[in-house]
Amino acid sequence: MTATATRPLTVTDAIETRHSIRKFVQQPMNADDLREILRLASLAPSAWNAQTWRFAVVQNPEVKEQLQAAAYGQPQIGSAPAVIVVYSDMEDTLDTVEDTAHPGMGEEGRAGQRKTFNGAFGGQDVAQRGQWGLSQANIAFGFLMLAARGLGYDTVPMLGFQPDKVRELLKLPEHVQFAGLLPIGKRAEDGFPHHRHDVERVTTFY
Ligand SMILES: Cc1cc2nc3c(=O)[nH]c(=O)nc-3n(C[C@H](O)[C@H](O)[C@H](O)COP(=O)(O)O)c2cc1C
């Protein structure tokens, strides 16, 4: 049996009820919901609309097992029906940069987009511009967690893994950078209550 989203949560409810969940109900992800969550995450903003993020969805149990091994055996990977690997590919972004120019801007916009990116990143090395690409992908990573929660799913963001092993497993080029792994499914536990600094501790009003 698969799960289907009922009514989407409000943004406020999605934020309030998102907790890191490390034990999931053992049922496959609904394919339509998964696709919709990825579509919503793709609506994240990015500088110059670069959209550097890329997603690899792992559902195959054998691949998931190897992913878990690359993540120091963290069991939430094996527990989740799917794991979304979120990474940035700045080199692909640069190679196909015209695709990110808004169609309303026409040929002039496409040429302008190329010029902008060549000017900004032409003088940088792969690692340096890769870092910039990752800062954009991190925005989509945040959107992804809330989109999932909004449709009734749960996640746990993860950076505890060996990037080289994940690159090798998923046959990703060396230059890609990871925003994180995101096990996703329906919660089989409640997670911890929020424990956060209060607003005064982290904010200065001018
Ligand atoms: C970038 C990032 C990396 C994280 N890596 C891991 C991880 O490798 N393993 C894990 O169990 N939790 C990981 N977490 C989850 C945090 O421990 C969790 O978000 C934090 O304690 C706050 O709890 P909450 O998500 O339930 O609000 C990570 C969270 C973030 C944002």
XYZ file of N, CA, C and O and ligand atoms in Angstrom:
855
model
N 0.847 -1.194 0.000
C 0.000 0.000 0.000
C 0.886 1.249 0.000
O 1.897 1.294 0.667
N 0.518 2.259 -0.759
C 1.307 3.485 -0.751
C 0.517 4.607 -0.084
O -0.702 4.537 0.038
N 1.235 5.603 0.332
C 0.602 6.741 1.004
C 0.302 7.847 0.006
O 1.071 8.086 -0.910
N -0.803 8.510 0.163
C -1.125 9.629 -0.715
C -1.382 10.857 0.142
O -2.019 10.772 1.180
N -0.878 11.982 -0.309
C -1.072 13.212 0.455
C -2.549 13.567 0.502
O -3.278 13.353 -0.472
N -2.997 14.078 1.638
C -4.382 14.556 1.728
C -4.378 16.050 1.446
O -4.163 16.456 0.313
N -4.556 16.859 2.486
C -4.539 18.301 2.250
C -3.180 18.868 2.644
O -2.682 18.560 3.726
N -2.558 19.698 1.787
C -1.253 20.251 2.161
C -1.347 21.080 3.439
O -2.350 21.748 3.678
N -0.299 21.022 4.246
C -0.234 21.856 5.458
C 0.043 23.306 5.049
O 0.600 23.562 3.982
N -0.309 24.220 5.935
C 0.128 25.597 5.704
C 1.637 25.638 5.898
O 2.216 24.731 6.520
N 2.270 26.681 5.407
C 3.717 26.820 5.583
C 4.055 26.831 7.076
O 4.993 26.162 7.521
N 3.256 27.563 7.855
C 3.510 27.636 9.301
C 3.425 26.245 9.928
O 4.300 25.856 10.712
N 2.407 25.493 9.585
C 2.261 24.150 10.167
C 3.385 23.222 9.700
O 3.855 22.377 10.477
N 3.786 23.373 8.460
C 4.889 22.531 7.964
C 6.161 22.814 8.760
O 6.872 21.890 9.167
N 6.420 24.095 9.020
C 7.628 24.458 9.779
C 7.522 23.956 11.219
O 8.467 23.357 11.761
N 6.361 24.187 11.832
C 6.191 23.804 13.245
C 6.258 22.290 13.455
O 6.726 21.825 14.491
N 5.785 21.534 12.493
C 5.679 20.075 12.699
C 6.842 19.306 12.075
O 6.886 18.086 12.172
N 7.780 20.035 11.408
C 8.949 19.326 10.870
C 9.920 19.030 12.004
O 10.327 19.921 12.744
N 10.237 17.789 12.168
C 11.290 17.361 13.089
C 12.136 16.360 12.321
O 11.631 15.703 11.406
N 13.391 16.207 12.714
C 14.197 15.153 12.096
C 13.626 13.811 12.526
O 13.518 13.528 13.721
N 13.277 13.004 11.537
C 12.683 11.687 11.793
C 13.664 10.620 11.294
O 14.136 10.693 10.156
N 13.951 9.673 12.143
C 14.965 8.669 11.796
C 14.394 7.260 11.728
O 15.120 6.320 11.436
N 13.080 7.134 12.012
C 12.409 5.829 11.842
C 11.158 6.051 11.007
O 10.310 6.886 11.364
N 11.037 5.276 9.940
C 9.960 5.501 8.983
C 9.049 4.278 8.873
O 9.491 3.138 9.076
N 7.777 4.547 8.545
C 6.829 3.480 8.244
C 7.342 2.729 7.012
O 7.825 3.351 6.054
N 7.264 1.405 7.066
C 7.818 0.590 5.981
C 6.816 0.461 4.832
O 6.089 -0.525 4.720
N 6.706 1.511 4.044
C 5.871 1.479 2.839
C 6.529 2.344 1.773
O 7.172 3.347 2.112
N 6.376 1.960 0.499
C 7.055 2.729 -0.546
C 6.515 4.157 -0.653
O 5.371 4.412 -0.284
N 7.331 5.046 -1.171
C 6.883 6.425 -1.430
C 5.869 6.411 -2.562
O 6.047 5.709 -3.558
N 4.841 7.206 -2.421
C 3.913 7.418 -3.529
C 4.656 8.207 -4.624
O 5.201 9.284 -4.356
N 4.678 7.657 -5.833
C 5.509 8.247 -6.893
C 5.038 9.661 -7.265
O 5.871 10.539 -7.545
N 3.727 9.885 -7.251
C 3.219 11.225 -7.599
C 3.610 12.245 -6.540
O 3.974 13.380 -6.852
N 3.504 11.829 -5.280
C 3.892 12.739 -4.190
C 5.377 13.073 -4.272
O 5.782 14.226 -4.090
N 6.176 12.068 -4.544
C 7.624 12.268 -4.636
C 7.949 13.292 -5.731
O 8.720 14.237 -5.525
N 7.311 13.103 -6.866
C 7.544 14.013 -7.989
C 7.084 15.447 -7.649
O 7.760 16.422 -7.968
N 5.938 15.532 -6.963
C 5.421 16.851 -6.595
C 6.344 17.553 -5.584
O 6.586 18.761 -5.677
N 6.879 16.785 -4.645
C 7.812 17.354 -3.662
C 9.061 17.898 -4.381
O 9.536 18.989 -4.089
N 9.552 17.144 -5.357
C 10.729 17.585 -6.107
C 10.398 18.823 -6.954
O 11.210 19.752 -7.067
N 9.196 18.846 -7.499
C 8.786 20.013 -8.299
C 8.710 21.263 -7.411
O 9.195 22.333 -7.777
N 8.111 21.098 -6.231
C 7.993 22.244 -5.315
C 9.377 22.735 -4.883
O 9.624 23.944 -4.835
N 10.277 21.815 -4.593
C 11.638 22.202 -4.196
C 12.326 22.966 -5.322
O 13.097 23.897 -5.078
N 12.006 22.594 -6.553
C 12.622 23.244 -7.713
C 12.128 24.673 -7.896
O 12.680 25.416 -8.717
N 11.102 25.054 -7.163
C 10.626 26.440 -7.231
C 11.435 27.361 -6.319
O 11.148 28.547 -6.203
N 12.440 26.804 -5.660
C 13.335 27.626 -4.822
C 13.989 28.705 -5.687
O 14.264 28.477 -6.864
N 14.266 29.856 -5.086
C 14.972 30.899 -5.849
C 16.472 30.631 -5.891
O 16.993 29.899 -5.041
N 17.147 31.199 -6.882
C 18.614 31.124 -6.924
C 19.134 32.365 -7.639
O 18.426 32.955 -8.462
N 20.355 32.737 -7.323
C 20.939 33.925 -7.940
C 20.973 33.737 -9.455
O 21.382 32.672 -9.946
N 20.556 34.740 -10.171
C 20.460 34.698 -11.637
C 19.654 33.508 -12.134
O 19.831 33.037 -13.247
N 18.851 32.965 -11.259
C 18.017 31.786 -11.583
C 18.867 30.587 -12.017
O 18.442 29.764 -12.845
N 20.059 30.462 -11.430
C 21.033 29.466 -11.894
C 20.576 28.027 -11.695
O 20.958 27.137 -12.450
N 19.774 27.773 -10.642
C 19.226 26.424 -10.403
C 20.326 25.355 -10.452
O 20.237 24.378 -11.196
N 21.307 25.536 -9.612
C 22.464 24.631 -9.620
C 22.154 23.259 -9.027
O 22.951 22.343 -9.134
N 21.003 23.113 -8.349
C 20.691 21.867 -7.653
C 20.347 20.736 -8.611
O 19.780 20.935 -9.690
N 20.717 19.561 -8.179
C 20.348 18.327 -8.882
C 19.930 17.321 -7.817
O 20.421 17.366 -6.682
N 19.030 16.404 -8.167
C 18.522 15.419 -7.209
C 18.801 14.012 -7.724
O 18.605 13.734 -8.913
N 19.226 13.134 -6.838
C 19.325 11.701 -7.161
C 18.440 10.981 -6.149
O 18.645 11.133 -4.937
N 17.453 10.268 -6.630
C 16.507 9.594 -5.727
C 16.865 8.115 -5.651
O 16.877 7.420 -6.673
N 17.172 7.661 -4.455
C 17.584 6.266 -4.270
C 16.464 5.502 -3.576
O 16.095 5.826 -2.440
N 15.915 4.501 -4.275
C 14.874 3.649 -3.679
C 15.262 2.173 -3.743
O 14.738 1.363 -2.982
N 16.153 1.849 -4.655
C 16.622 0.473 -4.793
C 17.302 0.025 -3.484
O 18.248 0.674 -3.021
N 16.811 -1.082 -2.871
C 17.338 -1.487 -1.563
C 18.843 -1.729 -1.556
O 19.523 -1.401 -0.579
N 19.376 -2.281 -2.644
C 20.825 -2.547 -2.657
C 21.630 -1.258 -2.704
O 22.657 -1.119 -2.023
N 21.159 -0.312 -3.500
C 21.870 0.974 -3.587
C 21.742 1.717 -2.256
O 22.693 2.329 -1.764
N 20.553 1.599 -1.659
C 20.318 2.250 -0.358
C 21.265 1.680 0.709
O 21.805 2.403 1.542
N 21.464 0.389 0.635
C 22.374 -0.265 1.587
C 23.794 0.290 1.454
O 24.477 0.565 2.450
N 24.211 0.485 0.218
C 25.563 1.022 -0.010
C 25.649 2.494 0.404
O 26.678 2.962 0.889
N 24.534 3.198 0.212
C 24.486 4.598 0.636
C 24.603 4.675 2.158
O 25.300 5.532 2.710
N 23.930 3.757 2.822
C 23.991 3.710 4.296
C 25.427 3.445 4.760
O 25.908 4.072 5.708
N 26.095 2.548 4.052
C 27.498 2.256 4.404
C 28.359 3.509 4.239
O 29.242 3.783 5.058
N 28.064 4.305 3.181
C 28.831 5.542 2.950
C 28.500 6.604 3.991
O 29.211 7.599 4.113
N 27.399 6.391 4.725
C 26.973 7.346 5.759
C 27.234 6.757 7.147
O 26.434 6.948 8.075
N 28.350 6.060 7.259
C 28.789 5.498 8.545
C 27.722 4.595 9.162
O 27.597 4.522 10.389
N 26.916 3.974 8.305
C 25.922 3.014 8.786
C 24.689 3.636 9.428
O 23.884 2.903 10.030
N 24.500 4.938 9.296
C 23.357 5.591 9.966
C 22.046 4.932 9.511
O 21.719 4.928 8.315
N 21.283 4.372 10.471
C 20.176 3.486 10.115
C 18.973 4.167 9.468
O 18.149 3.499 8.846
N 18.853 5.499 9.597
C 17.689 6.170 8.987
C 17.664 6.017 7.476
O 16.610 6.096 6.851
N 18.843 5.759 6.889
C 18.886 5.555 5.431
C 18.194 4.251 5.068
O 17.382 4.198 4.143
N 18.479 3.210 5.832
C 17.837 1.922 5.559
C 16.358 1.951 5.915
O 15.545 1.272 5.275
N 15.993 2.754 6.906
C 14.602 2.803 7.354
C 13.694 3.526 6.355
O 12.523 3.173 6.195
N 14.232 4.550 5.688
C 13.397 5.374 4.798
C 13.127 4.653 3.474
O 14.024 4.020 2.929
N 11.913 4.782 2.939
C 11.638 4.156 1.643
C 12.410 4.798 0.496
O 12.657 4.163 -0.520
N 12.802 6.067 0.678
C 13.577 6.746 -0.366
C 14.571 7.699 0.288
O 14.329 8.199 1.392
N 15.669 7.918 -0.397
C 16.645 8.922 0.044
C 16.907 9.842 -1.145
O 17.252 9.374 -2.239
N 16.689 11.138 -0.903
C 16.969 12.112 -1.966
C 18.362 12.691 -1.708
O 18.616 13.272 -0.648
N 19.236 12.487 -2.662
C 20.586 13.049 -2.572
C 20.543 14.395 -3.291
O 20.218 14.459 -4.478
N 20.824 15.446 -2.551
C 20.754 16.791 -3.135
C 22.177 17.291 -3.344
O 22.965 17.353 -2.402
N 22.503 17.618 -4.586
C 23.850 18.099 -4.867
C 23.793 19.237 -5.878
O 22.750 19.466 -6.507
N 24.903 19.952 -5.969
C 24.949 21.017 -6.975
C 25.940 20.613 -8.049
O 26.964 19.986 -7.760
N 25.597 20.965 -9.269
C 26.495 20.713 -10.393
C 26.706 22.028 -11.126
O 25.969 22.380 -12.040
N 27.710 22.746 -10.668
C 27.972 24.077 -11.213
C 28.528 23.998 -12.637
O 28.294 24.899 -13.442
N 29.239 22.920 -12.946
C 29.798 22.806 -14.305
C 28.676 22.570 -15.316
O 28.677 23.156 -16.403
N 27.702 21.744 -14.958
C 26.540 21.548 -15.830
C 25.751 22.852 -15.957
O 25.271 23.201 -17.035
N 25.642 23.561 -14.840
C 24.951 24.857 -14.860
C 25.609 25.787 -15.874
O 24.917 26.424 -16.683
N 26.934 25.849 -15.858
C 27.651 26.752 -16.768
C 27.538 26.279 -18.222
O 27.367 27.087 -19.127
N 27.598 24.959 -18.414
C 27.521 24.415 -19.781
C 26.164 24.693 -20.432
O 26.052 24.739 -21.647
N 25.130 24.791 -19.601
C 23.760 24.891 -20.142
C 23.082 26.176 -19.659
O 21.863 26.211 -19.510
N 23.880 27.197 -19.433
C 23.374 28.384 -18.721
C 22.237 29.093 -19.476
O 21.364 29.704 -18.859
N 22.222 28.986 -20.793
C 21.152 29.636 -21.561
C 19.774 29.112 -21.143
O 18.778 29.826 -21.232
N 19.716 27.849 -20.696
C 18.432 27.244 -20.301
C 17.797 27.979 -19.119
O 16.594 27.838 -18.877
N 18.606 28.693 -18.354
C 18.076 29.326 -17.144
C 17.642 30.766 -17.384
O 17.100 31.404 -16.474
N 17.873 31.274 -18.604
C 17.387 32.621 -18.933
C 15.875 32.542 -19.127
O 15.380 31.597 -19.750
N 15.160 33.500 -18.608
C 13.697 33.457 -18.739
C 13.307 33.574 -20.219
O 13.819 34.450 -20.931
N 12.383 32.686 -20.690
C 12.004 32.722 -22.105
C 11.464 34.088 -22.536
O 11.640 34.498 -23.696
N 10.866 34.805 -21.588
C 10.325 36.130 -21.906
C 11.399 37.113 -22.353
O 11.110 38.118 -23.000
N 12.645 36.820 -22.039
C 13.750 37.726 -22.387
C 14.314 37.437 -23.778
O 15.208 38.159 -24.249
N 13.841 36.340 -24.420
C 14.244 36.030 -25.800
C 15.729 35.749 -25.961
O 16.442 35.468 -24.996
N 16.180 35.862 -27.221
C 17.569 35.544 -27.569
C 18.549 36.475 -26.839
O 19.621 36.052 -26.414
N 18.111 37.707 -26.667
C 18.957 38.691 -25.977
C 19.211 38.260 -24.523
O 20.325 38.376 -24.014
N 18.172 37.743 -23.915
C 18.283 37.277 -22.537
C 19.226 36.094 -22.433
O 20.037 36.008 -21.500
N 19.153 35.193 -23.394
C 20.022 34.010 -23.381
C 21.487 34.422 -23.528
O 22.357 33.938 -22.815
N 21.718 35.352 -24.453
C 23.106 35.824 -24.653
C 23.589 36.560 -23.402
O 24.741 36.407 -22.976
N 22.680 37.328 -22.792
C 23.030 38.085 -21.578
C 23.362 37.154 -20.429
O 24.299 37.402 -19.660
N 22.610 36.062 -20.332
C 22.836 35.090 -19.254
C 24.246 34.474 -19.405
O 24.987 34.339 -18.436
N 24.596 34.135 -20.607
C 25.932 33.563 -20.873
C 27.021 34.562 -20.479
O 28.001 34.214 -19.820
N 26.807 35.814 -20.879
C 27.802 36.856 -20.602
C 27.962 37.059 -19.084
O 29.082 37.158 -18.569
N 26.822 37.098 -18.401
C 26.841 37.298 -16.944
C 27.651 36.200 -16.260
O 28.508 36.453 -15.413
N 27.359 34.951 -16.629
C 28.024 33.822 -15.961
C 29.502 33.738 -16.327
O 30.338 33.434 -15.484
N 29.816 34.019 -17.606
C 31.229 34.003 -17.999
C 31.996 35.062 -17.215
O 33.103 34.812 -16.727
N 31.362 36.225 -17.055
C 32.005 37.320 -16.318
C 32.189 36.964 -14.851
O 33.238 37.222 -14.261
N 31.185 36.360 -14.278
C 31.234 36.083 -12.837
C 32.138 34.898 -12.508
O 32.818 34.903 -11.480
N 32.122 33.871 -13.348
C 32.777 32.608 -12.947
C 33.946 32.201 -13.836
O 34.669 31.261 -13.497
N 34.123 32.894 -14.971
C 35.197 32.535 -15.913
C 36.562 32.539 -15.253
O 37.418 31.712 -15.561
N 36.768 33.458 -14.312
C 38.077 33.582 -13.668
C 38.234 32.716 -12.426
O 39.271 32.745 -11.779
N 37.203 31.977 -12.074
C 37.272 31.160 -10.850
C 37.629 29.711 -11.195
O 37.293 29.233 -12.284
N 38.251 29.015 -10.247
C 38.500 27.594 -10.498
C 37.249 26.783 -10.132
O 36.289 27.320 -9.558
N 37.292 25.516 -10.479
C 36.114 24.646 -10.330
C 35.641 24.591 -8.880
O 34.436 24.646 -8.605
N 36.595 24.522 -7.942
C 36.224 24.401 -6.529
C 35.550 25.676 -6.022
O 34.552 25.629 -5.297
N 36.104 26.809 -6.452
C 35.581 28.106 -5.998
C 34.146 28.323 -6.502
O 33.247 28.656 -5.735
N 33.938 28.101 -7.777
C 32.577 28.317 -8.293
C 31.641 27.194 -7.834
O 30.437 27.384 -7.713
N 32.231 26.027 -7.538
C 31.438 24.926 -6.984
C 30.846 25.307 -5.636
O 29.720 24.939 -5.299
N 31.604 26.056 -4.864
C 31.131 26.524 -3.559
C 29.935 27.460 -3.726
O 28.954 27.380 -2.986
N 30.013 28.309 -4.721
C 28.896 29.218 -5.014
C 27.669 28.395 -5.431
O 26.554 28.649 -4.971
N 27.904 27.400 -6.274
C 26.798 26.540 -6.702
C 26.131 25.846 -5.531
O 24.893 25.729 -5.464
N 26.949 25.429 -4.569
C 26.409 24.737 -3.398
C 25.538 25.671 -2.558
O 24.501 25.245 -2.028
N 25.940 26.937 -2.480
C 25.140 27.869 -1.664
C 23.736 28.014 -2.264
O 22.765 28.242 -1.539
N 23.612 27.861 -3.559
C 22.279 27.910 -4.195
C 21.518 26.606 -3.923
O 20.316 26.610 -3.632
N 22.217 25.492 -4.016
C 21.558 24.181 -3.814
C 21.040 24.029 -2.389
O 20.028 23.357 -2.151
N 21.732 24.679 -1.446
C 21.277 24.605 -0.052
C 19.885 25.217 0.124
O 19.128 24.802 1.006
N 19.575 26.191 -0.697
C 18.239 26.814 -0.606
C 17.183 25.773 -1.007
O 16.157 25.609 -0.329
N 17.460 25.054 -2.087
C 16.518 24.009 -2.522
C 16.410 22.891 -1.486
O 15.341 22.285 -1.307
N 17.506 22.629 -0.792
C 17.501 21.588 0.248
C 16.487 21.960 1.342
O 15.697 21.129 1.796
N 16.498 23.227 1.732
C 15.534 23.705 2.730
C 14.102 23.630 2.213
O 13.197 23.170 2.929
N 13.915 24.062 0.971
C 12.572 23.988 0.370
C 12.081 22.536 0.342
O 10.901 22.261 0.563
N 12.998 21.634 0.036
C 12.635 20.214 -0.095
C 12.056 19.668 1.208
O 11.028 18.970 1.209
N 12.698 19.994 2.322
C 12.203 19.504 3.621
C 10.807 20.031 3.916
O 9.945 19.289 4.395
N 10.583 21.306 3.607
C 9.271 21.879 3.913
C 8.218 21.417 2.915
O 7.047 21.210 3.287
N 8.613 21.239 1.660
C 7.661 20.716 0.667
C 7.216 19.318 1.085
O 6.023 18.967 1.012
N 8.170 18.512 1.532
C 7.851 17.147 1.975
C 6.887 17.185 3.153
O 5.851 16.515 3.157
N 7.218 17.987 4.134
C 6.361 18.071 5.328
C 4.973 18.583 4.955
O 3.961 18.099 5.466
N 4.949 19.562 4.058
C 3.676 20.149 3.623
C 2.742 19.112 3.030
O 1.521 19.212 3.140
N 3.318 18.092 2.403
C 2.497 17.033 1.800
C 2.386 15.816 2.712
O 1.984 14.736 2.279
N 2.756 15.992 3.979
C 2.528 14.925 4.957
C 3.671 13.943 5.116
O 3.498 12.887 5.735
N 4.845 14.283 4.581
C 6.006 13.392 4.689
C 7.016 13.934 5.700
O 6.951 15.094 6.101
N 7.942 13.077 6.073
C 8.967 13.440 7.048
C 10.348 13.136 6.490
O 10.494 12.289 5.605
N 11.325 13.824 7.056
C 12.693 13.742 6.531
C 13.693 13.893 7.667
O 13.325 14.272 8.769
N 14.935 13.607 7.344
C 16.040 14.021 8.225
C 17.197 14.464 7.327
O 17.668 13.684 6.498
N 17.615 15.730 7.472
C 18.759 16.176 6.670
C 20.027 15.524 7.185
O 20.176 15.348 8.395
N 20.947 15.192 6.292
C 22.176 14.502 6.718
C 23.408 15.005 5.974
O 23.420 15.051 4.748
N 24.423 15.318 6.753
C 25.740 15.592 6.158
C 26.787 14.605 6.656
O 27.961 14.724 6.310
N 26.352 13.668 7.474
C 27.284 12.669 7.999
C 27.481 11.528 7.020
O 26.891 10.451 7.172
N 28.293 11.774 6.000
C 28.590 10.722 5.014
C 29.891 11.078 4.313
O 30.391 12.212 4.433
N 30.436 10.121 3.591
C 31.702 10.343 2.880
C 31.398 10.720 1.424
O 30.971 9.857 0.638
N 31.595 11.988 1.075
C 31.218 12.468 -0.256
C 31.820 11.645 -1.394
O 31.127 11.339 -2.377
N 33.082 11.288 -1.266
C 33.718 10.544 -2.369
C 33.033 9.213 -2.615
O 32.887 8.766 -3.753
N 32.610 8.570 -1.526
C 31.937 7.266 -1.668
C 30.579 7.433 -2.341
O 30.160 6.593 -3.135
N 29.889 8.516 -2.003
C 28.566 8.751 -2.615
C 28.732 9.101 -4.096
O 27.979 8.623 -4.947
N 29.755 9.891 -4.404
C 30.033 10.210 -5.816
C 30.286 8.918 -6.604
O 29.759 8.721 -7.696
N 31.077 8.063 -6.027
C 31.442 6.803 -6.700
C 30.201 5.927 -6.883
O 29.943 5.406 -7.973
N 29.409 5.797 -5.816
C 28.216 4.941 -5.860
C 27.226 5.404 -6.919
O 26.655 4.585 -7.661
N 27.032 6.722 -6.998
C 26.012 7.260 -7.909
C 26.609 7.685 -9.259
O 25.912 8.269 -10.089
N 27.900 7.404 -9.423
C 28.611 7.744 -10.663
C 28.487 9.234 -11.001
O 28.174 9.622 -12.133
N 28.712 10.049 -9.995
C 28.627 11.501 -10.176
C 30.030 12.052 -10.410
O 30.995 11.534 -9.848
N 30.132 13.108 -11.229
C 31.466 13.670 -11.469
C 32.092 14.256 -10.200
O 31.375 14.622 -9.268
N 33.405 14.344 -10.234
C 34.163 14.756 -9.040
C 33.803 16.172 -8.574
O 33.874 16.487 -7.391
N 33.395 17.028 -9.537
C 33.183 18.441 -9.163
C 31.873 18.691 -8.418
O 31.679 19.760 -7.861
N 30.949 17.714 -8.389
C 29.664 18.015 -7.743
C 29.853 18.144 -6.232
O 30.722 17.513 -5.637
N 29.017 18.977 -5.629
C 29.098 19.194 -4.175
C 27.737 18.869 -3.565
O 26.702 19.159 -4.156
N 27.766 18.306 -2.381
C 26.520 17.814 -1.785
C 25.921 18.814 -0.792
O 26.604 19.259 0.140
N 24.634 19.098 -0.979
C 23.892 19.844 0.051
C 23.556 18.888 1.190
O 23.503 19.285 2.351
N 23.298 17.635 0.852
C 23.022 16.637 1.892
C 22.212 15.464 1.362
O 21.762 15.467 0.216
N 22.076 14.481 2.223
C 21.185 13.345 1.942
C 19.882 13.621 2.675
O 19.890 14.179 3.781
N 18.780 13.191 2.091
C 17.489 13.420 2.752
C 16.623 12.157 2.705
O 15.840 11.971 1.773
N 16.775 11.293 3.727
C 15.831 10.183 3.854
C 14.424 10.755 3.990
O 14.214 11.743 4.704
N 13.460 10.129 3.302
C 12.089 10.658 3.293
C 11.086 9.513 3.383
O 11.319 8.440 2.810
N 10.001 9.752 4.072
C 8.928 8.757 4.202
C 7.912 9.262 5.201
O 7.852 10.463 5.490
N 7.109 8.337 5.732
C 6.126 8.700 6.767
C 6.714 8.379 8.135
O 7.304 7.306 8.321
N 6.520 9.235 9.098
C 7.156 9.066 10.408
C 6.616 7.846 11.170
O 5.410 7.593 11.181
N 7.545 7.112 11.787
C 7.166 6.018 12.691
C 7.597 6.356 14.112
O 7.634 5.490 14.980
N 7.970 7.619 14.315
C 8.315 8.150 15.646
C 8.065 9.646 15.571
O 7.882 10.200 14.476
N 8.094 10.287 16.738
C 7.754 11.716 16.741
C 8.950 12.655 16.589
O 8.784 13.812 16.262
N 10.139 12.174 16.832
C 11.287 13.076 16.806
C 11.334 13.907 18.075
O 10.457 13.804 18.941
N 12.373 14.726 18.186
C 12.535 15.547 19.398
C 11.770 16.859 19.263
O 11.682 17.404 18.169
N 11.263 17.384 20.395
C 10.667 18.725 20.348
C 11.738 19.743 19.934
O 12.933 19.508 20.158
N 11.324 20.856 19.380
C 12.296 21.867 18.950
C 13.079 22.419 20.149
O 12.511 22.650 21.208
N 14.359 22.599 19.948
C 15.197 23.253 20.966
C 16.017 24.297 20.211
O 16.961 23.952 19.489
N 15.637 25.565 20.341
C 16.267 26.617 19.531
C 16.590 27.840 20.375
O 15.935 28.114 21.380
N 17.578 28.592 19.911
C 17.798 29.924 20.486
C 16.521 30.737 20.317
O 15.802 30.562 19.316
N 16.264 31.656 21.245
C 15.119 32.532 21.002
C 15.546 33.662 20.053
O 16.735 33.841 19.761
N 14.563 34.380 19.580
C 14.812 35.388 18.537
C 15.829 36.427 19.011
O 16.732 36.816 18.251
N 15.732 36.852 20.258
C 16.636 37.889 20.776
C 18.093 37.421 20.729
O 19.003 38.205 20.488
N 18.306 36.141 20.977
C 19.671 35.590 21.005
C 20.350 35.639 19.634
O 21.569 35.753 19.537
N 19.570 35.571 18.580
C 20.169 35.467 17.243
C 19.875 36.674 16.348
O 20.218 36.665 15.161
N 19.240 37.687 16.924
C 18.821 38.821 16.095
C 19.283 40.134 16.695
O 19.216 40.326 17.905
N 19.745 41.020 15.830
C 19.996 42.398 16.235
C 19.089 43.283 15.407
O 19.059 43.159 14.167
N 18.318 44.095 16.069
C 17.432 45.025 15.351
C 18.125 46.387 15.250
O 18.596 46.911 16.260
N 18.194 46.959 14.091
C 18.799 48.285 13.906
C 17.730 49.317 13.606
O 16.708 48.995 13.047
C 23.019 20.166 7.301
C 22.538 19.180 8.326
C 23.230 17.997 8.507
C 22.761 17.037 9.422
N 23.371 15.812 9.484
C 22.806 14.829 10.235
C 23.326 13.503 10.189
O 24.279 13.190 9.485
N 22.709 12.563 10.963
C 21.629 12.844 11.753
O 21.119 11.950 12.418
N 21.117 14.115 11.802
C 21.658 15.085 11.055
N 21.111 16.359 11.066
C 19.898 16.637 11.853
C 20.140 17.576 13.030
O 20.708 16.868 14.094
C 18.792 18.215 13.417
O 18.278 18.939 12.329
C 18.927 19.169 14.613
O 19.349 18.486 15.766
C 17.590 19.861 14.914
O 16.561 18.924 15.117
P 15.247 18.922 14.243
O 15.652 18.734 12.809
O 14.422 17.762 14.764
O 14.553 20.240 14.447
C 21.603 17.324 10.202
C 20.954 18.545 10.035
C 21.386 19.449 9.100
C 20.606 20.725 8.873
